Amino acid sequence: MTTMRTLVLNAGYEPLTVVSFKRAMVLVMNEKASVIEHVEGDPVWAGRNAYERPVVILLTRYVRVPSARRIPVTRRGVLRRDDHRCGYCGRNAATIDHILPRSRGGADSWENLIACCLKCNNLKSDRTPQEMGWQLRMAPRQPRGTAWTVRGTERSDPRWEPYLALAA
């Protein structure tokens, strides 16, 4: 059986995170969450109680979430945001590039990093796109949406879609 994952919703139905089946069962058994969507049949037995296998759970108490959830900048995240396409030529990208090079004070930020193919990265070196006469194919910015703010939804279950759509 594949590892089952469960979407956790805040008390206001806002998607929070994705947890393992085991963690979801602990929340349900301790009455910290209730099951909203479950797998039909095949319940989980604990003592004399039968529990539905959770797919989506709702927390019984509201959890305060910082309003400005900052998405950490990572190499994998930049490549994912740019769909693994070079920001300069559009070919398949395997590296990332600082638009304003670090040697000139360029920051490791969503706005200064772009996916880049090896050829463009080597050609550009420590110059700016303007110095090379290049145009960016897109304006780099911090990603938005539940796929970025709710951890674990990149491999989502189709039964989660109605709850993720509410937050988008």
PDB file of N, CA, C and O in Angstrom, residues 9 26 30 32 38 42 45 48 54 63 67 78 121 128 140 145 150 152 160 165:
ATOM      1  N   LEU A   9      -7.056  20.879   7.480  1.00  0.00           N
ATOM      2  CA  LEU A   9      -7.701  22.183   7.336  1.00  0.00           C
ATOM      3  C   LEU A   9      -7.801  22.840   8.708  1.00  0.00           C
ATOM      4  O   LEU A   9      -8.066  22.166   9.708  1.00  0.00           O
ATOM      5  N   VAL A  26      -3.689  10.200  14.922  1.00  0.00           N
ATOM      6  CA  VAL A  26      -3.443  10.678  16.289  1.00  0.00           C
ATOM      7  C   VAL A  26      -4.303  11.915  16.568  1.00  0.00           C
ATOM      8  O   VAL A  26      -4.926  12.023  17.624  1.00  0.00           O
ATOM      9  N   ASN A  30      -7.337  11.797  19.347  1.00  0.00           N
ATOM     10  CA  ASN A  30      -7.251  12.711  20.491  1.00  0.00           C
ATOM     11  C   ASN A  30      -8.292  13.829  20.417  1.00  0.00           C
ATOM     12  O   ASN A  30      -8.230  14.797  21.175  1.00  0.00           O
ATOM     13  N   LYS A  32      -8.677  16.220  18.387  1.00  0.00           N
ATOM     14  CA  LYS A  32      -8.159  17.527  17.994  1.00  0.00           C
ATOM     15  C   LYS A  32      -8.578  17.854  16.562  1.00  0.00           C
ATOM     16  O   LYS A  32      -8.414  18.975  16.109  1.00  0.00           O
ATOM     17  N   HIS A  38     -13.030  10.703   3.747  1.00  0.00           N
ATOM     18  CA  HIS A  38     -12.373   9.470   4.167  1.00  0.00           C
ATOM     19  C   HIS A  38     -12.424   8.433   3.062  1.00  0.00           C
ATOM     20  O   HIS A  38     -13.167   8.557   2.089  1.00  0.00           O
ATOM     21  N   ASP A  42     -13.011  -0.375   4.874  1.00  0.00           N
ATOM     22  CA  ASP A  42     -11.721  -0.625   5.508  1.00  0.00           C
ATOM     23  C   ASP A  42     -11.374   0.356   6.626  1.00  0.00           C
ATOM     24  O   ASP A  42     -10.398   1.089   6.539  1.00  0.00           O
ATOM     25  N   TRP A  45      -9.168   0.012  13.242  1.00  0.00           N
ATOM     26  CA  TRP A  45      -9.669  -0.387  14.555  1.00  0.00           C
ATOM     27  C   TRP A  45      -8.639  -0.058  15.613  1.00  0.00           C
ATOM     28  O   TRP A  45      -7.473  -0.386  15.483  1.00  0.00           O
ATOM     29  N   ARG A  48     -11.873  -0.861  20.857  1.00  0.00           N
ATOM     30  CA  ARG A  48     -13.232  -1.211  20.404  1.00  0.00           C
ATOM     31  C   ARG A  48     -13.809  -0.190  19.438  1.00  0.00           C
ATOM     32  O   ARG A  48     -14.953  -0.322  19.016  1.00  0.00           O
ATOM     33  N   PRO A  54      -8.719   8.773   7.237  1.00  0.00           N
ATOM     34  CA  PRO A  54      -8.869  10.171   6.822  1.00  0.00           C
ATOM     35  C   PRO A  54      -8.106  10.542   5.554  1.00  0.00           C
ATOM     36  O   PRO A  54      -6.980  10.117   5.362  1.00  0.00           O
ATOM     37  N   VAL A  63      -6.024  27.514  14.491  1.00  0.00           N
ATOM     38  CA  VAL A  63      -4.593  27.714  14.681  1.00  0.00           C
ATOM     39  C   VAL A  63      -4.214  29.002  13.969  1.00  0.00           C
ATOM     40  O   VAL A  63      -4.480  29.160  12.776  1.00  0.00           O
ATOM     41  N   SER A  67       0.292  35.925   8.840  1.00  0.00           N
ATOM     42  CA  SER A  67      -0.339  36.405   7.606  1.00  0.00           C
ATOM     43  C   SER A  67       0.658  36.511   6.460  1.00  0.00           C
ATOM     44  O   SER A  67       0.295  36.309   5.313  1.00  0.00           O
ATOM     45  N   VAL A  78      13.152  27.648  -7.128  1.00  0.00           N
ATOM     46  CA  VAL A  78      13.321  28.524  -8.298  1.00  0.00           C
ATOM     47  C   VAL A  78      13.108  27.717  -9.582  1.00  0.00           C
ATOM     48  O   VAL A  78      12.414  28.167 -10.496  1.00  0.00           O
ATOM     49  N   ASN A 121      24.269  30.224 -18.350  1.00  0.00           N
ATOM     50  CA  ASN A 121      24.897  30.546 -17.074  1.00  0.00           C
ATOM     51  C   ASN A 121      26.397  30.779 -17.259  1.00  0.00           C
ATOM     52  O   ASN A 121      26.953  31.733 -16.714  1.00  0.00           O
ATOM     53  N   THR A 128      25.446  41.355 -15.922  1.00  0.00           N
ATOM     54  CA  THR A 128      23.993  41.474 -15.849  1.00  0.00           C
ATOM     55  C   THR A 128      23.398  41.161 -17.227  1.00  0.00           C
ATOM     56  O   THR A 128      24.109  41.241 -18.238  1.00  0.00           O
ATOM     57  N   PRO A 140      10.902  37.649 -12.628  1.00  0.00           N
ATOM     58  CA  PRO A 140      10.921  36.755 -11.466  1.00  0.00           C
ATOM     59  C   PRO A 140      10.277  37.403 -10.245  1.00  0.00           C
ATOM     60  O   PRO A 140      10.511  38.572  -9.953  1.00  0.00           O
ATOM     61  N   GLY A 145       0.043  31.101  -4.063  1.00  0.00           N
ATOM     62  CA  GLY A 145      -0.940  30.026  -4.185  1.00  0.00           C
ATOM     63  C   GLY A 145      -0.711  28.914  -3.186  1.00  0.00           C
ATOM     64  O   GLY A 145       0.345  28.815  -2.565  1.00  0.00           O
ATOM     65  N   VAL A 150       1.025  25.811   1.254  1.00  0.00           N
ATOM     66  CA  VAL A 150       0.598  24.626   2.003  1.00  0.00           C
ATOM     67  C   VAL A 150       1.560  23.494   1.657  1.00  0.00           C
ATOM     68  O   VAL A 150       1.528  22.972   0.545  1.00  0.00           O
ATOM     69  N   GLY A 152       3.309  20.127   1.027  1.00  0.00           N
ATOM     70  CA  GLY A 152       2.859  18.782   0.692  1.00  0.00           C
ATOM     71  C   GLY A 152       1.813  18.693  -0.391  1.00  0.00           C
ATOM     72  O   GLY A 152       1.444  17.605  -0.804  1.00  0.00           O
ATOM     73  N   TRP A 160      -8.686  16.338  -2.493  1.00  0.00           N
ATOM     74  CA  TRP A 160      -8.329  17.589  -1.808  1.00  0.00           C
ATOM     75  C   TRP A 160      -8.743  18.820  -2.604  1.00  0.00           C
ATOM     76  O   TRP A 160      -8.846  19.913  -2.053  1.00  0.00           O
ATOM     77  N   ALA A 165      -9.100  24.629  -3.651  1.00  0.00           N
ATOM     78  CA  ALA A 165      -9.680  25.653  -4.516  1.00  0.00           C
ATOM     79  C   ALA A 165     -10.271  26.792  -3.688  1.00  0.00           C
ATOM     80  O   ALA A 165     -10.263  27.943  -4.125  1.00  0.00           O
TER      81      ALA A 165
END
